[in-house]
Amino acid sequence: MNTIRLHDKQFKPFIFQNQINKAIDILAEQMNKELKEEPLPLFLCVLNGAFMFTADLVRKMDFELELSFIKLSSYCGTQSTGEVSEIIGLNASVEGRTVVVIEDIVDTGITIEKLVETLEKQHPKQIKICTLLLKPDQYKKSLHLDYVGLKIPNAFIVGYGLDYNSYGRQLPDIYVIEP
Ligand code: IMP
Ligand code: MG
């Protein structure tokens, strides 16, 4: 496989489809074991990045679940608290339920922490976090990540749902930026 160019940057192959599939198989096995007793867990796919991962993951779940798609919008609030994150598209009820957040990647953890804080206000029974990728050297939050597919070094990647300025999301493999 060759290097690719997206906008002004060059990317080289990094994680191949078969490795991604293997990581998802392992996650699915673990989740099937741990979540099967939960009554209709609510899976929340965090758009846009997690769309491909979610599609591959949920078809391997062997229990009943509800799947919903959310987006996060950050804006500067009028209050001095500064940035507030709002969840768009969450029409499923969260109260009393097991919620499984599905993310493409956790980097600093700012996004996931805000999302969890916002969801907690709706009093779920519990929140589980599932992310395909984690940059452990960047992650400084104390929030426990329940299901992590692959740990990667701190470098910018694209493909399999992840984009560089909207490009590269459709790629079946993951590419890393060339220095
Ligand atoms: P965090 O809030 O720093 O954890 O960043 C999480 C979000 O940043 C992810 O949901 C992605 O949208 C984006 N992101 C982080 N690292 C990368 C990357 O290497 N490539 C593409 N997007 C990334
Ligand atoms: Mg994301």
PDB file of C-alpha atoms and ligand atoms in Angstrom:
ATOM      1  CA  MET A   1       0.000   0.000   0.000  1.00  0.00           C
ATOM      2  CA  ASN A   2       1.122   3.488  -0.825  1.00  0.00           C
ATOM      3  CA  THR A   3       1.324   6.813   0.910  1.00  0.00           C
ATOM      4  CA  ILE A   4      -1.581   9.160   0.259  1.00  0.00           C
ATOM      5  CA  ARG A   5      -1.976  12.895   0.082  1.00  0.00           C
ATOM      6  CA  LEU A   6      -4.867  14.722   1.791  1.00  0.00           C
ATOM      7  CA  HIS A   7      -4.942  18.501   1.386  1.00  0.00           C
ATOM      8  CA  ASP A   8      -1.349  19.577   2.022  1.00  0.00           C
ATOM      9  CA  LYS A   9      -0.177  16.546   4.022  1.00  0.00           C
ATOM     10  CA  GLN A  10       1.266  13.150   3.277  1.00  0.00           C
ATOM     11  CA  PHE A  11       0.122  10.027   5.169  1.00  0.00           C
ATOM     12  CA  LYS A  12       1.515   6.491   5.222  1.00  0.00           C
ATOM     13  CA  PRO A  13      -0.240   3.191   6.020  1.00  0.00           C
ATOM     14  CA  PHE A  14      -0.263   2.519   9.767  1.00  0.00           C
ATOM     15  CA  ILE A  15      -2.982   0.106  10.943  1.00  0.00           C
ATOM     16  CA  PHE A  16      -4.419  -2.330   8.420  1.00  0.00           C
ATOM     17  CA  GLN A  17      -8.008  -3.539   8.144  1.00  0.00           C
ATOM     18  CA  ASN A  18      -7.191  -6.992   9.495  1.00  0.00           C
ATOM     19  CA  GLN A  19      -5.621  -5.495  12.643  1.00  0.00           C
ATOM     20  CA  ILE A  20      -8.634  -3.254  13.149  1.00  0.00           C
ATOM     21  CA  ASN A  21     -10.946  -6.248  12.737  1.00  0.00           C
ATOM     22  CA  LYS A  22      -8.965  -8.277  15.269  1.00  0.00           C
ATOM     23  CA  ALA A  23      -9.109  -5.466  17.812  1.00  0.00           C
ATOM     24  CA  ILE A  24     -12.879  -5.193  17.306  1.00  0.00           C
ATOM     25  CA  ASP A  25     -13.301  -8.960  17.736  1.00  0.00           C
ATOM     26  CA  ILE A  26     -11.532  -8.771  21.094  1.00  0.00           C
ATOM     27  CA  LEU A  27     -13.624  -5.800  22.211  1.00  0.00           C
ATOM     28  CA  ALA A  28     -16.817  -7.520  21.082  1.00  0.00           C
ATOM     29  CA  GLU A  29     -15.999 -10.674  23.013  1.00  0.00           C
ATOM     30  CA  GLN A  30     -15.368  -8.680  26.181  1.00  0.00           C
ATOM     31  CA  MET A  31     -18.499  -6.567  25.747  1.00  0.00           C
ATOM     32  CA  ASN A  32     -20.687  -9.580  24.980  1.00  0.00           C
ATOM     33  CA  LYS A  33     -19.557 -11.147  28.236  1.00  0.00           C
ATOM     34  CA  GLU A  34     -19.914  -8.053  30.393  1.00  0.00           C
ATOM     35  CA  LEU A  35     -23.026  -6.399  28.997  1.00  0.00           C
ATOM     36  CA  LYS A  36     -25.310  -9.290  28.115  1.00  0.00           C
ATOM     37  CA  GLU A  37     -27.179  -9.173  31.443  1.00  0.00           C
ATOM     38  CA  GLU A  38     -27.983  -5.471  31.071  1.00  0.00           C
ATOM     39  CA  PRO A  39     -31.539  -4.757  29.935  1.00  0.00           C
ATOM     40  CA  LEU A  40     -31.325  -3.012  26.558  1.00  0.00           C
ATOM     41  CA  PRO A  41     -28.104  -1.015  26.914  1.00  0.00           C
ATOM     42  CA  LEU A  42     -28.076   2.277  25.044  1.00  0.00           C
ATOM     43  CA  PHE A  43     -25.138   2.486  22.637  1.00  0.00           C
ATOM     44  CA  LEU A  44     -24.250   6.071  21.716  1.00  0.00           C
ATOM     45  CA  CYS A  45     -22.152   6.499  18.594  1.00  0.00           C
ATOM     46  CA  VAL A  46     -20.293   9.803  18.746  1.00  0.00           C
ATOM     47  CA  LEU A  47     -20.440  11.266  15.251  1.00  0.00           C
ATOM     48  CA  ASN A  48     -18.759  11.780  12.945  1.00  0.00           C
ATOM     49  CA  GLY A  49     -15.607   9.819  13.628  1.00  0.00           C
ATOM     50  CA  ALA A  50     -17.091   6.705  15.238  1.00  0.00           C
ATOM     51  CA  PHE A  51     -19.535   5.829  12.450  1.00  0.00           C
ATOM     52  CA  MET A  52     -17.439   3.098  10.846  1.00  0.00           C
ATOM     53  CA  PHE A  53     -16.238   1.569  14.096  1.00  0.00           C
ATOM     54  CA  THR A  54     -19.796   1.530  15.444  1.00  0.00           C
ATOM     55  CA  ALA A  55     -21.104  -0.193  12.326  1.00  0.00           C
ATOM     56  CA  ASP A  56     -18.505  -2.946  12.644  1.00  0.00           C
ATOM     57  CA  LEU A  57     -18.821  -3.282  16.422  1.00  0.00           C
ATOM     58  CA  VAL A  58     -22.596  -3.491  16.841  1.00  0.00           C
ATOM     59  CA  ARG A  59     -23.017  -6.249  14.299  1.00  0.00           C
ATOM     60  CA  LYS A  60     -20.869  -8.402  16.590  1.00  0.00           C
ATOM     61  CA  MET A  61     -22.994  -7.798  19.676  1.00  0.00           C
ATOM     62  CA  ASP A  62     -25.083 -10.839  20.531  1.00  0.00           C
ATOM     63  CA  PHE A  63     -27.562  -9.157  22.888  1.00  0.00           C
ATOM     64  CA  GLU A  64     -30.390  -6.688  22.342  1.00  0.00           C
ATOM     65  CA  LEU A  65     -29.325  -3.053  22.375  1.00  0.00           C
ATOM     66  CA  GLU A  66     -30.588   0.347  21.363  1.00  0.00           C
ATOM     67  CA  LEU A  67     -28.359   2.379  19.061  1.00  0.00           C
ATOM     68  CA  SER A  68     -28.421   6.135  18.880  1.00  0.00           C
ATOM     69  CA  PHE A  69     -26.188   8.711  17.189  1.00  0.00           C
ATOM     70  CA  ILE A  70     -25.067  11.914  18.832  1.00  0.00           C
ATOM     71  CA  LYS A  71     -22.946  14.902  17.967  1.00  0.00           C
ATOM     72  CA  LEU A  72     -21.187  17.290  20.274  1.00  0.00           C
ATOM     73  CA  SER A  73     -21.242  20.998  19.835  1.00  0.00           C
ATOM     74  CA  SER A  74     -18.975  23.233  21.849  1.00  0.00           C
ATOM     75  CA  TYR A  75     -19.752  26.872  22.222  1.00  0.00           C
ATOM     76  CA  CYS A  76     -18.714  29.711  24.450  1.00  0.00           C
ATOM     77  CA  GLY A  77     -21.401  30.207  27.036  1.00  0.00           C
ATOM     78  CA  THR A  78     -22.563  33.579  28.139  1.00  0.00           C
ATOM     79  CA  GLN A  79     -21.608  32.685  31.683  1.00  0.00           C
ATOM     80  CA  SER A  80     -18.107  32.830  33.027  1.00  0.00           C
ATOM     81  CA  THR A  81     -17.946  29.029  33.076  1.00  0.00           C
ATOM     82  CA  GLY A  82     -16.688  29.340  29.512  1.00  0.00           C
ATOM     83  CA  GLU A  83     -17.117  26.399  27.210  1.00  0.00           C
ATOM     84  CA  VAL A  84     -20.237  24.297  27.480  1.00  0.00           C
ATOM     85  CA  SER A  85     -20.723  21.112  25.561  1.00  0.00           C
ATOM     86  CA  GLU A  86     -24.123  20.207  24.281  1.00  0.00           C
ATOM     87  CA  ILE A  87     -25.252  16.845  23.020  1.00  0.00           C
ATOM     88  CA  ILE A  88     -27.202  17.019  19.769  1.00  0.00           C
ATOM     89  CA  GLY A  89     -29.505  14.237  18.678  1.00  0.00           C
ATOM     90  CA  LEU A  90     -29.956  12.405  21.942  1.00  0.00           C
ATOM     91  CA  ASN A  91     -33.625  11.536  21.888  1.00  0.00           C
ATOM     92  CA  ALA A  92     -33.334   8.205  23.699  1.00  0.00           C
ATOM     93  CA  SER A  93     -33.907   8.296  27.425  1.00  0.00           C
ATOM     94  CA  VAL A  94     -30.815   7.773  29.541  1.00  0.00           C
ATOM     95  CA  GLU A  95     -32.228   7.638  33.057  1.00  0.00           C
ATOM     96  CA  GLY A  96     -31.599   4.376  34.861  1.00  0.00           C
ATOM     97  CA  ARG A  97     -29.926   2.743  31.878  1.00  0.00           C
ATOM     98  CA  THR A  98     -26.544   1.345  31.014  1.00  0.00           C
ATOM     99  CA  VAL A  99     -25.082   3.710  28.436  1.00  0.00           C
ATOM    100  CA  VAL A 100     -22.178   2.667  26.229  1.00  0.00           C
ATOM    101  CA  VAL A 101     -20.405   5.603  24.590  1.00  0.00           C
ATOM    102  CA  ILE A 102     -18.643   4.649  21.355  1.00  0.00           C
ATOM    103  CA  GLU A 103     -15.751   6.871  20.320  1.00  0.00           C
ATOM    104  CA  ASP A 104     -13.250   6.637  17.504  1.00  0.00           C
ATOM    105  CA  ILE A 105     -10.302   7.983  19.481  1.00  0.00           C
ATOM    106  CA  VAL A 106      -9.472   9.399  22.889  1.00  0.00           C
ATOM    107  CA  ASP A 107      -6.602  11.862  22.764  1.00  0.00           C
ATOM    108  CA  THR A 108      -6.460  14.361  25.668  1.00  0.00           C
ATOM    109  CA  GLY A 109      -9.788  13.034  26.967  1.00  0.00           C
ATOM    110  CA  ILE A 110     -11.386  16.487  27.063  1.00  0.00           C
ATOM    111  CA  THR A 111     -14.199  15.442  24.714  1.00  0.00           C
ATOM    112  CA  ILE A 112     -15.082  12.214  26.491  1.00  0.00           C
ATOM    113  CA  GLU A 113     -14.917  13.809  29.928  1.00  0.00           C
ATOM    114  CA  LYS A 114     -17.345  16.544  28.900  1.00  0.00           C
ATOM    115  CA  LEU A 115     -19.670  14.068  27.289  1.00  0.00           C
ATOM    116  CA  VAL A 116     -19.740  11.875  30.391  1.00  0.00           C
ATOM    117  CA  GLU A 117     -20.349  14.908  32.639  1.00  0.00           C
ATOM    118  CA  THR A 118     -23.282  15.948  30.465  1.00  0.00           C
ATOM    119  CA  LEU A 119     -24.747  12.435  30.372  1.00  0.00           C
ATOM    120  CA  GLU A 120     -24.413  12.035  34.159  1.00  0.00           C
ATOM    121  CA  LYS A 121     -26.914  14.876  34.594  1.00  0.00           C
ATOM    122  CA  GLN A 122     -29.561  12.567  33.131  1.00  0.00           C
ATOM    123  CA  HIS A 123     -28.899   9.929  35.822  1.00  0.00           C
ATOM    124  CA  PRO A 124     -27.949   6.797  33.910  1.00  0.00           C
ATOM    125  CA  LYS A 125     -27.414   3.565  35.863  1.00  0.00           C
ATOM    126  CA  GLN A 126     -23.843   3.502  34.577  1.00  0.00           C
ATOM    127  CA  ILE A 127     -21.749   4.796  31.699  1.00  0.00           C
ATOM    128  CA  LYS A 128     -19.269   2.545  29.914  1.00  0.00           C
ATOM    129  CA  ILE A 129     -16.752   4.001  27.510  1.00  0.00           C
ATOM    130  CA  CYS A 130     -15.630   2.187  24.400  1.00  0.00           C
ATOM    131  CA  THR A 131     -12.992   3.680  22.132  1.00  0.00           C
ATOM    132  CA  LEU A 132     -11.277   2.050  19.188  1.00  0.00           C
ATOM    133  CA  LEU A 133      -8.099   4.063  19.706  1.00  0.00           C
ATOM    134  CA  LEU A 134      -6.288   5.684  22.613  1.00  0.00           C
ATOM    135  CA  LYS A 135      -3.211   7.897  22.716  1.00  0.00           C
ATOM    136  CA  PRO A 136      -2.012   6.970  26.225  1.00  0.00           C
ATOM    137  CA  ASP A 137       0.792   9.557  26.287  1.00  0.00           C
ATOM    138  CA  GLN A 138      -1.764  12.307  25.722  1.00  0.00           C
ATOM    139  CA  TYR A 139      -4.493  11.050  28.013  1.00  0.00           C
ATOM    140  CA  LYS A 140      -4.321  12.889  31.342  1.00  0.00           C
ATOM    141  CA  LYS A 141      -7.848  12.360  32.696  1.00  0.00           C
ATOM    142  CA  SER A 142      -8.755  10.037  35.541  1.00  0.00           C
ATOM    143  CA  LEU A 143     -11.923   8.801  33.861  1.00  0.00           C
ATOM    144  CA  HIS A 144     -11.699   5.026  33.403  1.00  0.00           C
ATOM    145  CA  LEU A 145     -11.904   3.802  29.799  1.00  0.00           C
ATOM    146  CA  ASP A 146     -13.694   0.454  29.913  1.00  0.00           C
ATOM    147  CA  TYR A 147     -13.028  -0.826  26.409  1.00  0.00           C
ATOM    148  CA  VAL A 148      -9.955   0.239  24.440  1.00  0.00           C
ATOM    149  CA  GLY A 149      -9.222  -1.357  21.066  1.00  0.00           C
ATOM    150  CA  LEU A 150      -5.697  -0.195  20.247  1.00  0.00           C
ATOM    151  CA  LYS A 151      -3.165   2.087  21.904  1.00  0.00           C
ATOM    152  CA  ILE A 152      -1.210   4.287  19.527  1.00  0.00           C
ATOM    153  CA  PRO A 153       1.654   6.772  19.814  1.00  0.00           C
ATOM    154  CA  ASN A 154       1.001  10.466  19.809  1.00  0.00           C
ATOM    155  CA  ALA A 155       0.773  11.130  16.067  1.00  0.00           C
ATOM    156  CA  PHE A 156      -2.001  12.414  13.843  1.00  0.00           C
ATOM    157  CA  ILE A 157      -3.904   9.687  12.029  1.00  0.00           C
ATOM    158  CA  VAL A 158      -6.705   9.447   9.446  1.00  0.00           C
ATOM    159  CA  GLY A 159      -8.936   6.751   8.006  1.00  0.00           C
ATOM    160  CA  TYR A 160     -11.569   4.358   9.302  1.00  0.00           C
ATOM    161  CA  GLY A 161     -13.800   7.271  10.263  1.00  0.00           C
ATOM    162  CA  LEU A 162     -11.099   9.715  11.313  1.00  0.00           C
ATOM    163  CA  ASP A 163     -10.519  12.742   9.124  1.00  0.00           C
ATOM    164  CA  TYR A 164      -8.086  15.474   8.311  1.00  0.00           C
ATOM    165  CA  ASN A 165     -10.262  18.541   7.573  1.00  0.00           C
ATOM    166  CA  SER A 166     -13.066  16.239   6.353  1.00  0.00           C
ATOM    167  CA  TYR A 167     -10.827  14.139   4.139  1.00  0.00           C
ATOM    168  CA  GLY A 168      -9.890  10.515   4.640  1.00  0.00           C
ATOM    169  CA  ARG A 169     -12.882   9.273   6.648  1.00  0.00           C
ATOM    170  CA  GLN A 170     -13.859   6.656   4.092  1.00  0.00           C
ATOM    171  CA  LEU A 171     -10.497   4.875   4.061  1.00  0.00           C
ATOM    172  CA  PRO A 172     -10.740   1.259   5.288  1.00  0.00           C
ATOM    173  CA  ASP A 173      -7.245   1.373   6.813  1.00  0.00           C
ATOM    174  CA  ILE A 174      -5.662   3.883   9.190  1.00  0.00           C
ATOM    175  CA  TYR A 175      -2.831   6.145   8.003  1.00  0.00           C
ATOM    176  CA  VAL A 176      -0.357   8.209   9.995  1.00  0.00           C
ATOM    177  CA  ILE A 177       0.973  11.612   9.068  1.00  0.00           C
ATOM    178  CA  GLU A 178       4.474  11.783   7.664  1.00  0.00           C
ATOM    179  CA  PRO A 179       6.839  14.202   9.359  1.00  0.00           C
TER     180      PRO A 179
HETATM  181  P1  IMP B   1      -9.720  14.734  22.806  1.00  0.00           P
HETATM  182  O1  IMP B   1     -10.855  15.597  23.290  1.00  0.00           O
HETATM  183  O2  IMP B   1      -8.398  15.438  22.879  1.00  0.00           O
HETATM  184  O3  IMP B   1      -9.666  13.383  23.513  1.00  0.00           O
HETATM  185  O4  IMP B   1      -9.908  14.489  21.273  1.00  0.00           O
HETATM  186  C1  IMP B   1     -10.879  13.699  20.786  1.00  0.00           C
HETATM  187  C2  IMP B   1     -11.289  14.066  19.384  1.00  0.00           C
HETATM  188  O5  IMP B   1     -10.243  14.712  18.646  1.00  0.00           O
HETATM  189  C3  IMP B   1     -11.619  12.818  18.622  1.00  0.00           C
HETATM  190  O6  IMP B   1     -12.968  12.453  18.775  1.00  0.00           O
HETATM  191  C4  IMP B   1     -11.255  13.184  17.206  1.00  0.00           C
HETATM  192  O7  IMP B   1     -12.356  13.777  16.588  1.00  0.00           O
HETATM  193  C5  IMP B   1     -10.143  14.172  17.342  1.00  0.00           C
HETATM  194  N1  IMP B   1      -8.809  13.538  17.176  1.00  0.00           N
HETATM  195  C6  IMP B   1      -7.887  13.279  18.123  1.00  0.00           C
HETATM  196  N2  IMP B   1      -6.793  12.719  17.613  1.00  0.00           N
HETATM  197  C7  IMP B   1      -7.012  12.624  16.292  1.00  0.00           C
HETATM  198  C8  IMP B   1      -6.223  12.102  15.188  1.00  0.00           C
HETATM  199  O8  IMP B   1      -5.088  11.609  15.318  1.00  0.00           O
HETATM  200  N3  IMP B   1      -6.802  12.163  13.957  1.00  0.00           N
HETATM  201  C9  IMP B   1      -8.048  12.672  13.746  1.00  0.00           C
HETATM  202  N4  IMP B   1      -8.815  13.162  14.730  1.00  0.00           N
HETATM  203  C10 IMP B   1      -8.300  13.134  15.992  1.00  0.00           C
HETATM  204 MG    MG B   2     -14.637  11.549  17.767  1.00  0.00          MG
END
